[in-house]
Coordinates of C-alpha atoms and ligand atoms in Angstrom, one line a residue:
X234 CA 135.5 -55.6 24.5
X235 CA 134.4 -52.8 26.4
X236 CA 137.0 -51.0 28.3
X237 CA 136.2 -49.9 31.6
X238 CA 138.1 -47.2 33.9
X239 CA 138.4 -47.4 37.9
X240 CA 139.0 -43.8 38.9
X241 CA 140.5 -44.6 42.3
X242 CA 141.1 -47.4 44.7
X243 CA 138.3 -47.5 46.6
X244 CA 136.5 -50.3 47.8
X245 CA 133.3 -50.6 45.9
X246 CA 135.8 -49.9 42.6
X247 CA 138.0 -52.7 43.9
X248 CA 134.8 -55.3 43.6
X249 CA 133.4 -54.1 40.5
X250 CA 136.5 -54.6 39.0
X251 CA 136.8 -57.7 40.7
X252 CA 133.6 -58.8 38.8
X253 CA 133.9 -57.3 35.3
X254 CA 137.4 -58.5 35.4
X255 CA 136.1 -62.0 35.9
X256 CA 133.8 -61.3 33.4
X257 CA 136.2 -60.9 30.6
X258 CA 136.3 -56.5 30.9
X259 CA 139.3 -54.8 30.4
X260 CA 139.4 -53.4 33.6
X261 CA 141.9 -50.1 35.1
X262 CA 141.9 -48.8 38.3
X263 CA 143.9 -45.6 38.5
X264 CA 145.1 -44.8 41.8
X265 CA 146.6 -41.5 43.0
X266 CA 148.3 -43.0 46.0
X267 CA 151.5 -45.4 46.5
X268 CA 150.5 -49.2 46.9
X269 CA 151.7 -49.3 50.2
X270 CA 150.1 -45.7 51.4
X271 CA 146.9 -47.3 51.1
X272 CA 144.3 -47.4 53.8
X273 CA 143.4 -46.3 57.2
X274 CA 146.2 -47.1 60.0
X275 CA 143.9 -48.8 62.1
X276 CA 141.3 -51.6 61.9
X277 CA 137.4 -51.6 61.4
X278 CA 134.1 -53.2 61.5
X279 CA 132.8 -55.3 58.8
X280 CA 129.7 -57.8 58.3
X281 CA 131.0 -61.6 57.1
X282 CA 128.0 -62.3 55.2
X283 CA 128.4 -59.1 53.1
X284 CA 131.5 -60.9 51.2
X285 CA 129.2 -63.8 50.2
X286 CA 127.0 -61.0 48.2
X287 CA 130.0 -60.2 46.1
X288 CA 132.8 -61.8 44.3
X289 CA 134.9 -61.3 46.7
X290 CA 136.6 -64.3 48.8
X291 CA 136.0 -63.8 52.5
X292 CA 139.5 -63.0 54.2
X293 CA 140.9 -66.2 56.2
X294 CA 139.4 -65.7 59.9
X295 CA 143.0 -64.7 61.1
X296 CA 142.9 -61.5 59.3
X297 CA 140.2 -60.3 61.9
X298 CA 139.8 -59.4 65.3
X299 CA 137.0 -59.4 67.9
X300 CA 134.5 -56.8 67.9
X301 CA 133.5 -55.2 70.7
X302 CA 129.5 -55.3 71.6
X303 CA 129.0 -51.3 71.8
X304 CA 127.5 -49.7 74.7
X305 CA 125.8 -46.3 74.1
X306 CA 126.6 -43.3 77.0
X307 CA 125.1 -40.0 77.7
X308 CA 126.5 -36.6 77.3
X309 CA 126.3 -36.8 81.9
X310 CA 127.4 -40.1 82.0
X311 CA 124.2 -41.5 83.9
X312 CA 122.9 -43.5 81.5
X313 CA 124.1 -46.4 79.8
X314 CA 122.2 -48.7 77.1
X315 CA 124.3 -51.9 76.1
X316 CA 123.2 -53.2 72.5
X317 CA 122.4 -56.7 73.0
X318 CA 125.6 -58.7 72.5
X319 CA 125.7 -60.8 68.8
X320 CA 126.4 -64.4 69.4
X321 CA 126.8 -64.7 65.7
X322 CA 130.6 -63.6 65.8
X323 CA 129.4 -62.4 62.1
X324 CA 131.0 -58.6 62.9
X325 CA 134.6 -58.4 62.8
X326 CA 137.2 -55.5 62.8
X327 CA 139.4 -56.1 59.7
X328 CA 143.2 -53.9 59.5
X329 CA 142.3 -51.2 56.9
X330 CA 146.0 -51.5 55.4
X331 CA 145.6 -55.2 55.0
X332 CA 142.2 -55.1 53.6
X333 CA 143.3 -53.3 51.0
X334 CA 145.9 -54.8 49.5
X335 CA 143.8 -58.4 50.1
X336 CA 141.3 -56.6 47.5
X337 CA 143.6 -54.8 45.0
X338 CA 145.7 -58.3 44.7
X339 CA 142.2 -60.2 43.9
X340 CA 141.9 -57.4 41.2
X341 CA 145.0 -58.0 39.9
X342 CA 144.3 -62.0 39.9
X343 CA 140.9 -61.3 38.5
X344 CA 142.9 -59.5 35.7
X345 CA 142.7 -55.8 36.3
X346 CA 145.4 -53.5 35.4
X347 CA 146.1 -51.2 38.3
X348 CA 148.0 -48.0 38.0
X349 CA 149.1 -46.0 41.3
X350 CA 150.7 -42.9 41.8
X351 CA 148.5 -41.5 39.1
X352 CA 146.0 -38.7 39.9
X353 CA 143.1 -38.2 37.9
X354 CA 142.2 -34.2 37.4
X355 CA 138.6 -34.9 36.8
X356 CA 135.8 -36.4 33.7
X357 CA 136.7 -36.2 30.4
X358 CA 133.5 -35.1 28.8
X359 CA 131.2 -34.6 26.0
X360 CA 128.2 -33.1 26.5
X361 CA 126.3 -34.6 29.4
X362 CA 128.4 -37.9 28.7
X363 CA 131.3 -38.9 30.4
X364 CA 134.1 -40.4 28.2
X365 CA 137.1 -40.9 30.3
X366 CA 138.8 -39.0 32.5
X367 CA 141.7 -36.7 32.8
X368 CA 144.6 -37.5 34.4
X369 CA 146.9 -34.5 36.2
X370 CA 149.9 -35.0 33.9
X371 CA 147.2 -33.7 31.2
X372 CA 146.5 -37.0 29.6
X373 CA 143.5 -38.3 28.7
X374 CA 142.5 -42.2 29.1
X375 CA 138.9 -42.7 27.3
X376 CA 136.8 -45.7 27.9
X377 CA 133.0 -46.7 27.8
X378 CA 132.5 -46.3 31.2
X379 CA 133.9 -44.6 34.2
X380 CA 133.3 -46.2 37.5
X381 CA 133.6 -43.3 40.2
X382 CA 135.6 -44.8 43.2
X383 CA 137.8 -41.7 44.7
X384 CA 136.0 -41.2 47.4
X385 CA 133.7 -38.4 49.2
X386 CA 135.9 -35.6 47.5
X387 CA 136.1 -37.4 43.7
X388 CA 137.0 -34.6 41.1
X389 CA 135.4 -36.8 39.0
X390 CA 132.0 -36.4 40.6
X391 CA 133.3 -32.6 41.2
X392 CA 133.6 -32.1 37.7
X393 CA 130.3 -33.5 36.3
X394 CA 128.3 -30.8 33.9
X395 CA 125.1 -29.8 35.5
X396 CA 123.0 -31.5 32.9
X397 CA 124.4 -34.8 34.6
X398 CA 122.0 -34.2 37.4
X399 CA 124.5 -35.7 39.5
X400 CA 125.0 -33.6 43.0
X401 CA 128.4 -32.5 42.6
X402 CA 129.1 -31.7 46.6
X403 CA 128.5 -33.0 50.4
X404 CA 127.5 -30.0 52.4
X405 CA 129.2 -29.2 55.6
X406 CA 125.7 -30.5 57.1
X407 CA 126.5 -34.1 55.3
X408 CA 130.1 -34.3 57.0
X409 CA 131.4 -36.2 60.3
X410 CA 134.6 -34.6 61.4
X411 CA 136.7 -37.2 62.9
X412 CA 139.9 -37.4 64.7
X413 CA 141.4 -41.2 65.5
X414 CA 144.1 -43.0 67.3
X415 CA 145.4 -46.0 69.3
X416 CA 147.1 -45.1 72.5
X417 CA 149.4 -47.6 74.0
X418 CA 148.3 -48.4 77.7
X419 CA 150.7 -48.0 80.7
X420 CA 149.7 -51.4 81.9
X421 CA 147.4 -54.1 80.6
X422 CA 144.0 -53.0 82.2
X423 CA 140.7 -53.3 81.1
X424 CA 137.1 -52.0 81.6
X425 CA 133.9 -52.9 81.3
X426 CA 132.2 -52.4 79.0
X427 CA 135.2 -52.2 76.5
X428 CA 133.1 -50.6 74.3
X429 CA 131.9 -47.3 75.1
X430 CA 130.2 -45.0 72.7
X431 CA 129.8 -41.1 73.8
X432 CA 127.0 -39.4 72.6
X433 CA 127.2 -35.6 72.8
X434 CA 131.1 -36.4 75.0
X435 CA 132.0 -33.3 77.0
X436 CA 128.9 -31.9 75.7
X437 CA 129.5 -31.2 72.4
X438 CA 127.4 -31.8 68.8
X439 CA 129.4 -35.2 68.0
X440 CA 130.0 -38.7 68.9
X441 CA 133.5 -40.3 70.4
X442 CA 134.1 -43.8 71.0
X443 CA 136.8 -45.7 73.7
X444 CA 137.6 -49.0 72.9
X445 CA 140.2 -50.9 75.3
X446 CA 141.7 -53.6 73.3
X447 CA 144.8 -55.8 73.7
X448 CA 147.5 -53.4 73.7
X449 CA 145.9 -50.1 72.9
X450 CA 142.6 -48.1 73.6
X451 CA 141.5 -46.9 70.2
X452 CA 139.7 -43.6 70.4
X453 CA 137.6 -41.5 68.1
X454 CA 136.6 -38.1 68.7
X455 CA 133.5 -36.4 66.3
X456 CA 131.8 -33.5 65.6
X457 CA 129.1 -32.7 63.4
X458 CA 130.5 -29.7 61.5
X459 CA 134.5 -28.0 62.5
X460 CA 136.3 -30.2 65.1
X461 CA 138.7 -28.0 67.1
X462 CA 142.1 -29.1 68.2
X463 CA 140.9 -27.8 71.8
X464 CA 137.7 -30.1 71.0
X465 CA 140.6 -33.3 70.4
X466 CA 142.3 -31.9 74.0
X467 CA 139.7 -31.6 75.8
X468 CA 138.0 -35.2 75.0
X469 CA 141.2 -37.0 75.7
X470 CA 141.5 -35.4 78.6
X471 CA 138.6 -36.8 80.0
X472 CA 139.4 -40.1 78.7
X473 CA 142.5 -40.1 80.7
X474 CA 140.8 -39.8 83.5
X475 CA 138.5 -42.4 82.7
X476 CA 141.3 -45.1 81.3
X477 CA 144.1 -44.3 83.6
X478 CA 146.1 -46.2 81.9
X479 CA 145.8 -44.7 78.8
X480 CA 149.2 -43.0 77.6
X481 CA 150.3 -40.2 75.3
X482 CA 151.8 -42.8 72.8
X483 CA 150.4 -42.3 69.4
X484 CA 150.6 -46.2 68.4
X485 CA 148.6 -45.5 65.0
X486 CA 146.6 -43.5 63.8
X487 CA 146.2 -39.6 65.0
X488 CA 144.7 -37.4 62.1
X489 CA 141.4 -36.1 61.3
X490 CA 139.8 -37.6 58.4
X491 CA 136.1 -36.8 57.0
X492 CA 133.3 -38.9 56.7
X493 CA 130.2 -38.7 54.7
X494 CA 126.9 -39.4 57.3
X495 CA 124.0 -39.3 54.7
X496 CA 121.8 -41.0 53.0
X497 CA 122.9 -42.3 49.7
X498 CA 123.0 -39.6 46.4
X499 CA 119.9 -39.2 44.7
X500 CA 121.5 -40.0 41.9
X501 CA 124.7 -41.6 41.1
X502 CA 124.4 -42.3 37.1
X503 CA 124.8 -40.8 33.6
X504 CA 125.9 -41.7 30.5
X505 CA 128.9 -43.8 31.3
X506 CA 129.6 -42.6 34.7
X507 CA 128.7 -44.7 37.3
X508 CA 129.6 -43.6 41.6
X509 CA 129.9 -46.4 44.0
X510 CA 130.8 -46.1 47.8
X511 CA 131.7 -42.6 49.5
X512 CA 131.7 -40.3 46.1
X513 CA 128.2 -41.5 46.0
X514 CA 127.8 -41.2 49.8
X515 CA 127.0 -45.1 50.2
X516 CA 127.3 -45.3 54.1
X517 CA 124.8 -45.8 57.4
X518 CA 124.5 -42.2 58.2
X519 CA 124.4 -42.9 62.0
X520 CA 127.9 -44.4 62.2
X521 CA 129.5 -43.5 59.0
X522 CA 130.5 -47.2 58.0
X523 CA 130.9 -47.8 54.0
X524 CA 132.9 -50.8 53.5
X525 CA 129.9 -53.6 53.1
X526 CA 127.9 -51.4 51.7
X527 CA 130.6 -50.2 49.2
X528 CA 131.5 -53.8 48.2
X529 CA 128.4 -54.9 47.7
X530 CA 127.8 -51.7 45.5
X531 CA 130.3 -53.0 43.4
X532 CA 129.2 -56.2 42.5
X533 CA 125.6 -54.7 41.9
X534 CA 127.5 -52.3 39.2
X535 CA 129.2 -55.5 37.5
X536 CA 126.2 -57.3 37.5
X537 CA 124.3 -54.1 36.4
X538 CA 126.8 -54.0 33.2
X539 CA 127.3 -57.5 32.5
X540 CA 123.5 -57.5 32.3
X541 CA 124.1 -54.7 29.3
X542 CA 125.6 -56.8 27.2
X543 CA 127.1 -55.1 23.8
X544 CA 124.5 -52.3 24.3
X545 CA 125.9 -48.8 25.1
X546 CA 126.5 -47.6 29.1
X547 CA 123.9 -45.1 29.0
X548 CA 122.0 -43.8 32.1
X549 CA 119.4 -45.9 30.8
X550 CA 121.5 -49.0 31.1
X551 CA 123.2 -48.0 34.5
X552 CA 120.2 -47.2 36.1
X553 CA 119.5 -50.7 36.7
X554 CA 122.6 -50.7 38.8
X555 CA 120.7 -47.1 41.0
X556 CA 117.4 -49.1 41.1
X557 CA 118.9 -52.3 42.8
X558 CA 121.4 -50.5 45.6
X559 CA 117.9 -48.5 46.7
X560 CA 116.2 -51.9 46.5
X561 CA 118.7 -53.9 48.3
X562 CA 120.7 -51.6 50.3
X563 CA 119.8 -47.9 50.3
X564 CA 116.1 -47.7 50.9
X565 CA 117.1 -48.7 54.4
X566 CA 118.8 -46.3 55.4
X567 CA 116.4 -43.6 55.4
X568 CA 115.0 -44.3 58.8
X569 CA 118.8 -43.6 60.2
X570 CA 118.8 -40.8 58.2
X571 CA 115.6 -39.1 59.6
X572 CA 117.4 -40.2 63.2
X573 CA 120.3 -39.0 62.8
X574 CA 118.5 -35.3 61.4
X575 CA 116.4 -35.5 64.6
X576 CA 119.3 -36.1 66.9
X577 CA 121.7 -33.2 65.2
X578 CA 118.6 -30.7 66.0
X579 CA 119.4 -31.8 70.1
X580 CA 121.3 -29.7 72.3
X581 CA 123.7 -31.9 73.9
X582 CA 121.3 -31.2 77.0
X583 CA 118.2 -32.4 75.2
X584 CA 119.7 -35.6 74.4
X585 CA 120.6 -36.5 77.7
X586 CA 117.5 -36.3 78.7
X587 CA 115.7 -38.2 75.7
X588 CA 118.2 -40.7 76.7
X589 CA 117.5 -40.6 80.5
X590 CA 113.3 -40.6 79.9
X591 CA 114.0 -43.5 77.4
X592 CA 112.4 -41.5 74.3
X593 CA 115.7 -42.4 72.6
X594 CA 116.7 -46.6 73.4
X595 CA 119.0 -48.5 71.7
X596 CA 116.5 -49.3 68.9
X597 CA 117.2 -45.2 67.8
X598 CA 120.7 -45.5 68.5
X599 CA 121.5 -48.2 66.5
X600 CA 119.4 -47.1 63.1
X601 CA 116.6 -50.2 64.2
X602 CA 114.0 -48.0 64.7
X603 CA 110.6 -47.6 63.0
X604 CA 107.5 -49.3 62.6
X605 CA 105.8 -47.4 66.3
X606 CA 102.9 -48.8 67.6
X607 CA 100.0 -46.2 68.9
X608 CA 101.6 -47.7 71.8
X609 CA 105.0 -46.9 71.9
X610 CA 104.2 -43.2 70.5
X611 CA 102.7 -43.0 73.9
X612 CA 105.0 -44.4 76.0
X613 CA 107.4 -42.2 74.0
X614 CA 105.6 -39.0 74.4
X615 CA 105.0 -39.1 77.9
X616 CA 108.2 -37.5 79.4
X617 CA 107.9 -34.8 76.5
X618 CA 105.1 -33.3 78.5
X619 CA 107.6 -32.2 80.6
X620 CA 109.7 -30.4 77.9
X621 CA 106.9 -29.6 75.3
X622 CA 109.6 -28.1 73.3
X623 CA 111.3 -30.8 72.4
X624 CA 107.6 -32.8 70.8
X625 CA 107.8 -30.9 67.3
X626 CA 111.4 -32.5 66.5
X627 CA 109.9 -36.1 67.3
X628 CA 106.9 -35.4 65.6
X629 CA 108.9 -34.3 62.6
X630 CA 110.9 -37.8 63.1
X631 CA 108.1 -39.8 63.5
X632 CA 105.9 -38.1 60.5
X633 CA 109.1 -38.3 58.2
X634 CA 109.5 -42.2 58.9
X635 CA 106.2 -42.6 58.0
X636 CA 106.5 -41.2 54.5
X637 CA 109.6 -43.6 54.0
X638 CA 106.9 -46.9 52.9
X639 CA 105.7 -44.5 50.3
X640 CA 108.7 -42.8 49.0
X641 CA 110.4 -46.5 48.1
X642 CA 107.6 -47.3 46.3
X643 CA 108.0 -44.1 43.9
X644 CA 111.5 -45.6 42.7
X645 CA 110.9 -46.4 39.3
X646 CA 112.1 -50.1 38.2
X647 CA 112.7 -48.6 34.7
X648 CA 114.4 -45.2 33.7
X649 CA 112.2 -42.8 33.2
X650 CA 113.1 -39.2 33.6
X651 CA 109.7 -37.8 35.0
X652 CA 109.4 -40.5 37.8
X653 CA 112.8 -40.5 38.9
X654 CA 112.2 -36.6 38.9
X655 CA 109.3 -37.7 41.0
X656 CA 110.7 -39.8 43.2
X657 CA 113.9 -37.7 43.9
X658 CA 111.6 -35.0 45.0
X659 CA 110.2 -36.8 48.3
X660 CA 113.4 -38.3 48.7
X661 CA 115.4 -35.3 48.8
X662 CA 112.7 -34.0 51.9
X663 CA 113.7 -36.8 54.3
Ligands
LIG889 C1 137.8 -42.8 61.3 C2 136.9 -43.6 60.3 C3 136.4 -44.8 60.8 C4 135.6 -45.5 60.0 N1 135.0 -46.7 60.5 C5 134.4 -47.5 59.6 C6 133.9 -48.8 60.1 O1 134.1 -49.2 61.2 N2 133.2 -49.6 59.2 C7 133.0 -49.2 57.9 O2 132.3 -49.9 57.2 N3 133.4 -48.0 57.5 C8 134.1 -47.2 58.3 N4 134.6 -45.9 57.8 C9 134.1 -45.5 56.5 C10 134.9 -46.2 55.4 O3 136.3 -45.8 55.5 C11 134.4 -45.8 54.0 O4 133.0 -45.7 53.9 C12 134.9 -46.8 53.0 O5 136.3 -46.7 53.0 C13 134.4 -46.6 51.6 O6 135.1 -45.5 51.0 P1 135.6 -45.7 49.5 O7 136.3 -46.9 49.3 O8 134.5 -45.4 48.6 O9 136.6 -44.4 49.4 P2 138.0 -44.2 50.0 O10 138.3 -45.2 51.1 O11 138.1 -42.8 50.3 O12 139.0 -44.5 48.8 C14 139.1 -43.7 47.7 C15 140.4 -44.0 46.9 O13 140.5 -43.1 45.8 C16 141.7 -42.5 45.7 N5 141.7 -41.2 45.1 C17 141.1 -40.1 45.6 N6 141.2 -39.1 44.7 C18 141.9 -39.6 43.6 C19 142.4 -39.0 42.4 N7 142.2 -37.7 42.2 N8 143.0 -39.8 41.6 C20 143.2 -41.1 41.8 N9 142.8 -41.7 43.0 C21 142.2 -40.9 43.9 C22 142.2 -42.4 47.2 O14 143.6 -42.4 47.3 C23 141.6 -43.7 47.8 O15 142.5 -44.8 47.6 C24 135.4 -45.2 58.6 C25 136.0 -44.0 58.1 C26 136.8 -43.2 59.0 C27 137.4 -42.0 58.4

């Protein structure tokens, strides 16, 4: 039986090994954290129908809570664009904490064996194969295949030999700084929208949300590149004066975490060594959220092995796994990628006024952009005239989403060094 290693409790780790475990795998996640240290101390979006694409049970309904149709702001405050509301009631914020026990425990029932409090040190390898990995304590666990779930800053991915081909770091350019908390209110008030998303808040390079719940207003402050405790400061600041009932209370929550905002890896296979969620940078790169597409990820790479059968875990054999998350999940999100590049090249100043001409709608904001008409190129260019400057980074945008149709269809179905070569070239330029 072939014996497969977890390296970290991550979610797309959790739901491979939820699959492979059902199918009979000998299955161990290694986690470097306590069981009940586990997750984020607050709650977040997911989408329902993702759990029905893995083997996964969908959480009863009373684990979530309502979520909050978003409404986008300007850096001045004088616009507002409200995404239109979903009657589906198919997004739901989910308690991080909670979520992640609900899927190590359907590990465990599936039959994995899962180890915490044990750090891994990095791959064990030979060659450009990766055997097993080391553990801290300076022991070695070997297995046919090492499923990378540690997160954006896995020392397994960090420790990959070059001949890999596997990018073994985010740049500073790929990160979201990011402080959150929930506040406890003063009194039970609320505003409308309850949603409110800043873009470019007290005018700097990031994006900060306020959400008034039941209890608490849950804020996030973010920068693209160093967030300054001043930066923190300064935005609550100006939230207080805009939730007056907003206290100093710390309910949960308050540190600064980092989140990948890119486009998937190029490549996130070798010879058994397989990445799935944010150590392979599997997230929407306009808002940073991983969770569906992680768990999905994870059933993809059970599938992807199961499919293997007694042959070895090669890249050859994993890239099936590659090939279907760009098919199903990762081509699309190179249009939010080439928005999100386009918006980081604004001032803070530019941006308010692509948002007060309506260059940029909600269509941009929300990664649902592409396919421009003649038309609506014209409609959009019109207020440029008035800041010429500002028509070679749309033009870039707009040029770079048209290449997208044409780089999917370089992704070879089958492994093939040259093409993926190929294809990782005109990816790599978007
Ligand atoms: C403020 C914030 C808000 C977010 N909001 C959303 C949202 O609304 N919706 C959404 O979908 N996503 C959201 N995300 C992103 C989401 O958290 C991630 O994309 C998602 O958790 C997938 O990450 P992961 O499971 O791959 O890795 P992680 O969650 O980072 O898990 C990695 C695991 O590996 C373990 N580990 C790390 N190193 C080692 C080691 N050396 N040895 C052993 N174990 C190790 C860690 O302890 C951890 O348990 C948010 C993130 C942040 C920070």
């Amino acid at each position: 039986m072939k014996k497969i290693i977890v390296a970290g409790a991550g979610h797309g780790g959790l739901s491979a090994a939820i699959t492979l475990s059902k199918a009979g795998y000998s299955v161990t996640v290694i986690e470097k954290q306590k069981r009940q240290e586990l997750g984020h101390d607050w709650c977040d979006s997911v989408y329902l129908p993702a759990f029905d694409m893995t083997d996964i049970d969908t959480p009863e309904d009373s684990a979530f809570t309502k979520f909050q149709p978003v409404c986008y702001i300007s850096p001045s405050k004088a616009v507002r664009f409200a995404a239109p509301p979903r009657t589906d009631n198919k997004v739901r914020n989910i308690d991080r904490k909670y979520f992640i026990n609900y899927l190590i425990t359907a590990a465990e029932e599936a039959g994995a064996e899962i180890i915490f409090e044990t750090e891994i040190a990095g791959a064990f390898t030979q060659g450009n194969s990766v055997k097993g990995v080391r553990l801290k304590n300076r022991e070695t666990v070997i297995a046919d295949l090492v499923i990378d779930a540690a997160g954006m800053d896995s020392p397994v991915r960090r420790s990959l030999p070059k001949g890999c081909k596997i990018q073994n770091d985010f740049t500073e350019d790929d990160l979201f700084n990011v402080y959150r908390a929930f506040f406890a209110k003063t009194e039970e008030k609320f505003t409308d929208p309850p949603y409110v998303l800043g873009l470019c808040h007290c005018w700097r390079k990031g994006m900060d949300w306020a959400i008034t719940e039941e209890g608490y207003v849950d804020i996030l402050i973010g920068n693209f590149g160093v967030l300054t405790q001043q930066d923190i400061d300064e935005a609550l600041a100006d939230y207080r004066k805009d939730y007056p009932y907003m206290s100093d209370e710390v309910l949960r929550g308050g540190c600064v975490s980092k989140i990948p905002v890119r486009k998937a890896l190029p490549r996130f296979v070798c010879n058994g060594y397989a990445a799935v969620g944010d150590s392979a940078a599997m997230v929407e790169p306009l808002s940073g959220s991983g969770i569906c597409l992680s768990i999905k990820a994870g059933k993809i790479l059970g599938d992807a092995v199961i499919a293997a059968g007694d042959a070895a875990l090669d890249t050859k054999a994993l890239w099936k796994y590659e090939y279907e998350y760009f098919k199903k999940l990762g081509n699309s999100q190179m249009n939010p990628e080439i928005i999100k590049n386009m918006l980081k090249t604004l001032t803070a100043q530019d941006l308010d006024y692509f948002m007060q001409s309506g260059v940029i709608g909600v269509k941009e904001l929300s990664g649902k952009a592409g396919g421009y008409s003649f038309a609506d190129i014209m409609k959009k260019a019109k207020p440029l005239l008035k800041k010429p400057g500002l028509i070679p980074p749309l033009l870039k945008m707009l040029t770079k989403m048209s290449s997208v149709k044409k780089i999917k269809a370089l992704l070879p179905e089958e492994y093939n060094e040259e093409k993926i070569f190929r294809w990782m070239t005109e990816y790599n330029k978007v």
